[in-house]
PDB file of C-alpha atoms in Angstrom:
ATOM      1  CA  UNK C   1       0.000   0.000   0.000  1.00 81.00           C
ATOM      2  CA  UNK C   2       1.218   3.491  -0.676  1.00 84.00           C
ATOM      3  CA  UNK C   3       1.861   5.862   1.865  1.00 87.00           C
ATOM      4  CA  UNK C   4      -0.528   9.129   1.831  1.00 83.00           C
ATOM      5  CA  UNK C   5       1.898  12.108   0.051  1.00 85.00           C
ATOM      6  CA  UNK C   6       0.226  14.984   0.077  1.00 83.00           C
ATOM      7  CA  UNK C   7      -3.789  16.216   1.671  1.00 82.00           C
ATOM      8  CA  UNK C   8      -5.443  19.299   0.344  1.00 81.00           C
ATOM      9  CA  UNK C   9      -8.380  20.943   0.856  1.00 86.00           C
ATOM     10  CA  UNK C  10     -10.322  21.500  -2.370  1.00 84.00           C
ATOM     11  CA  UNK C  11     -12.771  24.070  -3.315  1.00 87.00           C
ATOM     12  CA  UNK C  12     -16.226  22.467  -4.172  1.00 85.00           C
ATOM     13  CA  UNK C  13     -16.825  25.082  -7.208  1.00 89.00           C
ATOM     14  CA  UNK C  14     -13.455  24.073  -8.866  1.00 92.00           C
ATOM     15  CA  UNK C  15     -13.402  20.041  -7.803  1.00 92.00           C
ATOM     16  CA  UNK C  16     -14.928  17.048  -9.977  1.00 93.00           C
ATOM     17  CA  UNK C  17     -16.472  14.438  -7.433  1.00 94.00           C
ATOM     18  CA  UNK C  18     -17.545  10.730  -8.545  1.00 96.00           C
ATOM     19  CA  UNK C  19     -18.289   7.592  -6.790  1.00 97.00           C
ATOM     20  CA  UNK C  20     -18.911   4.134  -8.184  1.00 98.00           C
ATOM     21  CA  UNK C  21     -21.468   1.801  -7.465  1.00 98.00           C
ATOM     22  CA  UNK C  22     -22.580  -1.997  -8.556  1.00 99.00           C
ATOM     23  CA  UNK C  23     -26.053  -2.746  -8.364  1.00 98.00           C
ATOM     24  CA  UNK C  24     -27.959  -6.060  -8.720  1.00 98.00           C
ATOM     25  CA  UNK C  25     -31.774  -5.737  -9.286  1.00 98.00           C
ATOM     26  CA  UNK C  26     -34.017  -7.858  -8.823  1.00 98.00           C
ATOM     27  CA  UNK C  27     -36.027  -8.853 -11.854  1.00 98.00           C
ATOM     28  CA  UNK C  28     -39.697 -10.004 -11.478  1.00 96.00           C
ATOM     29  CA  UNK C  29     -41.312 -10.265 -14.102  1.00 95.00           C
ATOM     30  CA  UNK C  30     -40.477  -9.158 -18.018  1.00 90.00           C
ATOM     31  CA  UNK C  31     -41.681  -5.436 -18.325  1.00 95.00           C
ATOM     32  CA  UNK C  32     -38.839  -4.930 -15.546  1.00 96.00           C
ATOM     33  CA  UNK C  33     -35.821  -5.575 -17.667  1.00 95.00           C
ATOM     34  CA  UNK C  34     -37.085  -2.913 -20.345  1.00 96.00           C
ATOM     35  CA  UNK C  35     -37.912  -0.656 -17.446  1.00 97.00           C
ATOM     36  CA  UNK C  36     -34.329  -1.057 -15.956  1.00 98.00           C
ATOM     37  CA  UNK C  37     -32.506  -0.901 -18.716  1.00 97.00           C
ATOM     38  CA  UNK C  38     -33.983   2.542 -19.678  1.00 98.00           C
ATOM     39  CA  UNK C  39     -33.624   3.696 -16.331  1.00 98.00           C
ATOM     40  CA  UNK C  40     -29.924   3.275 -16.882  1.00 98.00           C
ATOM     41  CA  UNK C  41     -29.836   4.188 -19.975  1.00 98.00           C
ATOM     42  CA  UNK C  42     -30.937   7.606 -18.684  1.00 98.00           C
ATOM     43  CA  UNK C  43     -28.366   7.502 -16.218  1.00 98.00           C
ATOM     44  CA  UNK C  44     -26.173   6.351 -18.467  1.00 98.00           C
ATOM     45  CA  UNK C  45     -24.921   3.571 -16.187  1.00 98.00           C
ATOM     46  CA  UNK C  46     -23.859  -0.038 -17.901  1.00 98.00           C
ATOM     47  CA  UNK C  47     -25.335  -3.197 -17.621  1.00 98.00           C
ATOM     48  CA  UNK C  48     -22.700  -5.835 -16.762  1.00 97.00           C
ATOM     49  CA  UNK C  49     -25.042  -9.415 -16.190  1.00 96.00           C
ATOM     50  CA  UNK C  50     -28.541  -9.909 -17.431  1.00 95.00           C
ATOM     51  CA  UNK C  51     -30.259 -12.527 -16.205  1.00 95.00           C
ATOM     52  CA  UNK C  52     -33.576 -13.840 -15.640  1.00 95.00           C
ATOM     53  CA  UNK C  53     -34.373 -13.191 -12.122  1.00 97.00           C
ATOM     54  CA  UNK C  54     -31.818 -10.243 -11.895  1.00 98.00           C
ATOM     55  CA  UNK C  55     -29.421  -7.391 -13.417  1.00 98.00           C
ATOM     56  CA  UNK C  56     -26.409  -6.240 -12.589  1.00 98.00           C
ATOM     57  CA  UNK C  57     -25.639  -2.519 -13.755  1.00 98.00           C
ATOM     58  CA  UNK C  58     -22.489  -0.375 -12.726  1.00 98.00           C
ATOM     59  CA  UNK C  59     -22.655   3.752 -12.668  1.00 98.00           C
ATOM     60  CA  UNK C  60     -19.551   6.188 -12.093  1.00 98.00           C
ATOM     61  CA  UNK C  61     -21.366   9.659 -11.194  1.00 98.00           C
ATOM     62  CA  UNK C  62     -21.949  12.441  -8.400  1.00 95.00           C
ATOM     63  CA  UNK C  63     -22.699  11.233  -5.108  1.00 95.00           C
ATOM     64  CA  UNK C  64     -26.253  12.784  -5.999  1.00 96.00           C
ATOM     65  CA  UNK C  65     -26.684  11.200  -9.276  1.00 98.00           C
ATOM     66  CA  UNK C  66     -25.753   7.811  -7.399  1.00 98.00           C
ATOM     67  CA  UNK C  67     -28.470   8.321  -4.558  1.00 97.00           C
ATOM     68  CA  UNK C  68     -31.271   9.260  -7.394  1.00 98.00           C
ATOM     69  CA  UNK C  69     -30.494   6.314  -9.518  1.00 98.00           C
ATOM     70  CA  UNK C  70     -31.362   3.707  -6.461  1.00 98.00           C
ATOM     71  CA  UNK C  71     -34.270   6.078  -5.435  1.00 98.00           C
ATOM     72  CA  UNK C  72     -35.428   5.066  -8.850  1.00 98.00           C
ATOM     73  CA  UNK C  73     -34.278   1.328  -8.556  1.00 98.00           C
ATOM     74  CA  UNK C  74     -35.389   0.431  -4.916  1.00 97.00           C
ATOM     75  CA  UNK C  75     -38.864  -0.077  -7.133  1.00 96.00           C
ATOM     76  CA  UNK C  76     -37.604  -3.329  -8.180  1.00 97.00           C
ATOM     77  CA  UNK C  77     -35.714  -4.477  -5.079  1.00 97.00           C
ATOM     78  CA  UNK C  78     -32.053  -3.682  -4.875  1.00 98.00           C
ATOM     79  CA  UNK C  79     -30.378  -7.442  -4.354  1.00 98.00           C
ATOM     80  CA  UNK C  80     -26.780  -6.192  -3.570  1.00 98.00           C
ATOM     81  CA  UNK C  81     -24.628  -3.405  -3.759  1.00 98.00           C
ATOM     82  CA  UNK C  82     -21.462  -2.219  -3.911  1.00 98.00           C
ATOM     83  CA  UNK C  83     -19.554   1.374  -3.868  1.00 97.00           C
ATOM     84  CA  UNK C  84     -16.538   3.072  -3.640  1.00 95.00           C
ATOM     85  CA  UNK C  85     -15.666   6.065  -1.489  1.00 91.00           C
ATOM     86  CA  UNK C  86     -15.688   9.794  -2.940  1.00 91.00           C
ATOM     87  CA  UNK C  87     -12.911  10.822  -5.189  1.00 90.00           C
ATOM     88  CA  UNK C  88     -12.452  14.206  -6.053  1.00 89.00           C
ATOM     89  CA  UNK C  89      -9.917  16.212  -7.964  1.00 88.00           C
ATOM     90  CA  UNK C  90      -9.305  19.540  -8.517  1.00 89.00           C
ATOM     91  CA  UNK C  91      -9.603  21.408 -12.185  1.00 90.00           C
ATOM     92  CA  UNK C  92      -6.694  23.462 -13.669  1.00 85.00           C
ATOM     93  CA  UNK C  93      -3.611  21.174 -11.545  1.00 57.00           C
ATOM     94  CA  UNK C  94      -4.089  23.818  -8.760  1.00 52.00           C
TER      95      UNK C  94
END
């Protein structure tokens, strides 16, 4: 593991945020895949495993965007999931 080299603090107005997240939704019955896949579609999130009984779909996006997509999936029953921490970086190198 590396060593942290350097902390800043960044300035929200000038900083890029993302997260990632896997979800696997539950799918019940047929209409659900079409629904789910336009969901992400609109979210432009991509859909790793379709199955039967389930999808698996993966989004990189503001915390926000994140927290609005599985607003919108909870519908169907959220089956796992799986995210990474913030990261954030500053624009212009500063």
């Amino acid at each position: 593991m590396i060593d942290t080299i350097e902390v800043k603090r960044l300035d929200d107005k000038k900083t890029v945020y993302r997260e990632l997240v896997l979800f696997r939704v539950k799918v019940s019955k047929a209409s659900d895949t079409m629904e789910i896949n336009n969901i992400a579609n609109a979210f432009g999130a991509k859909i790793h495993d379709a199955r039967k009984d389930s999808i698996m779909l993966e989004l990189t996006a503001t915390p926000d965007q994140i927290e609005n997509l599985q607003e919108l999936l909870s519908k169907y029953e959220i089956l796992d999931m799986a995210k990474t921490g913030v990261a954030a970086l500053q624009r212009g190198g500063d």
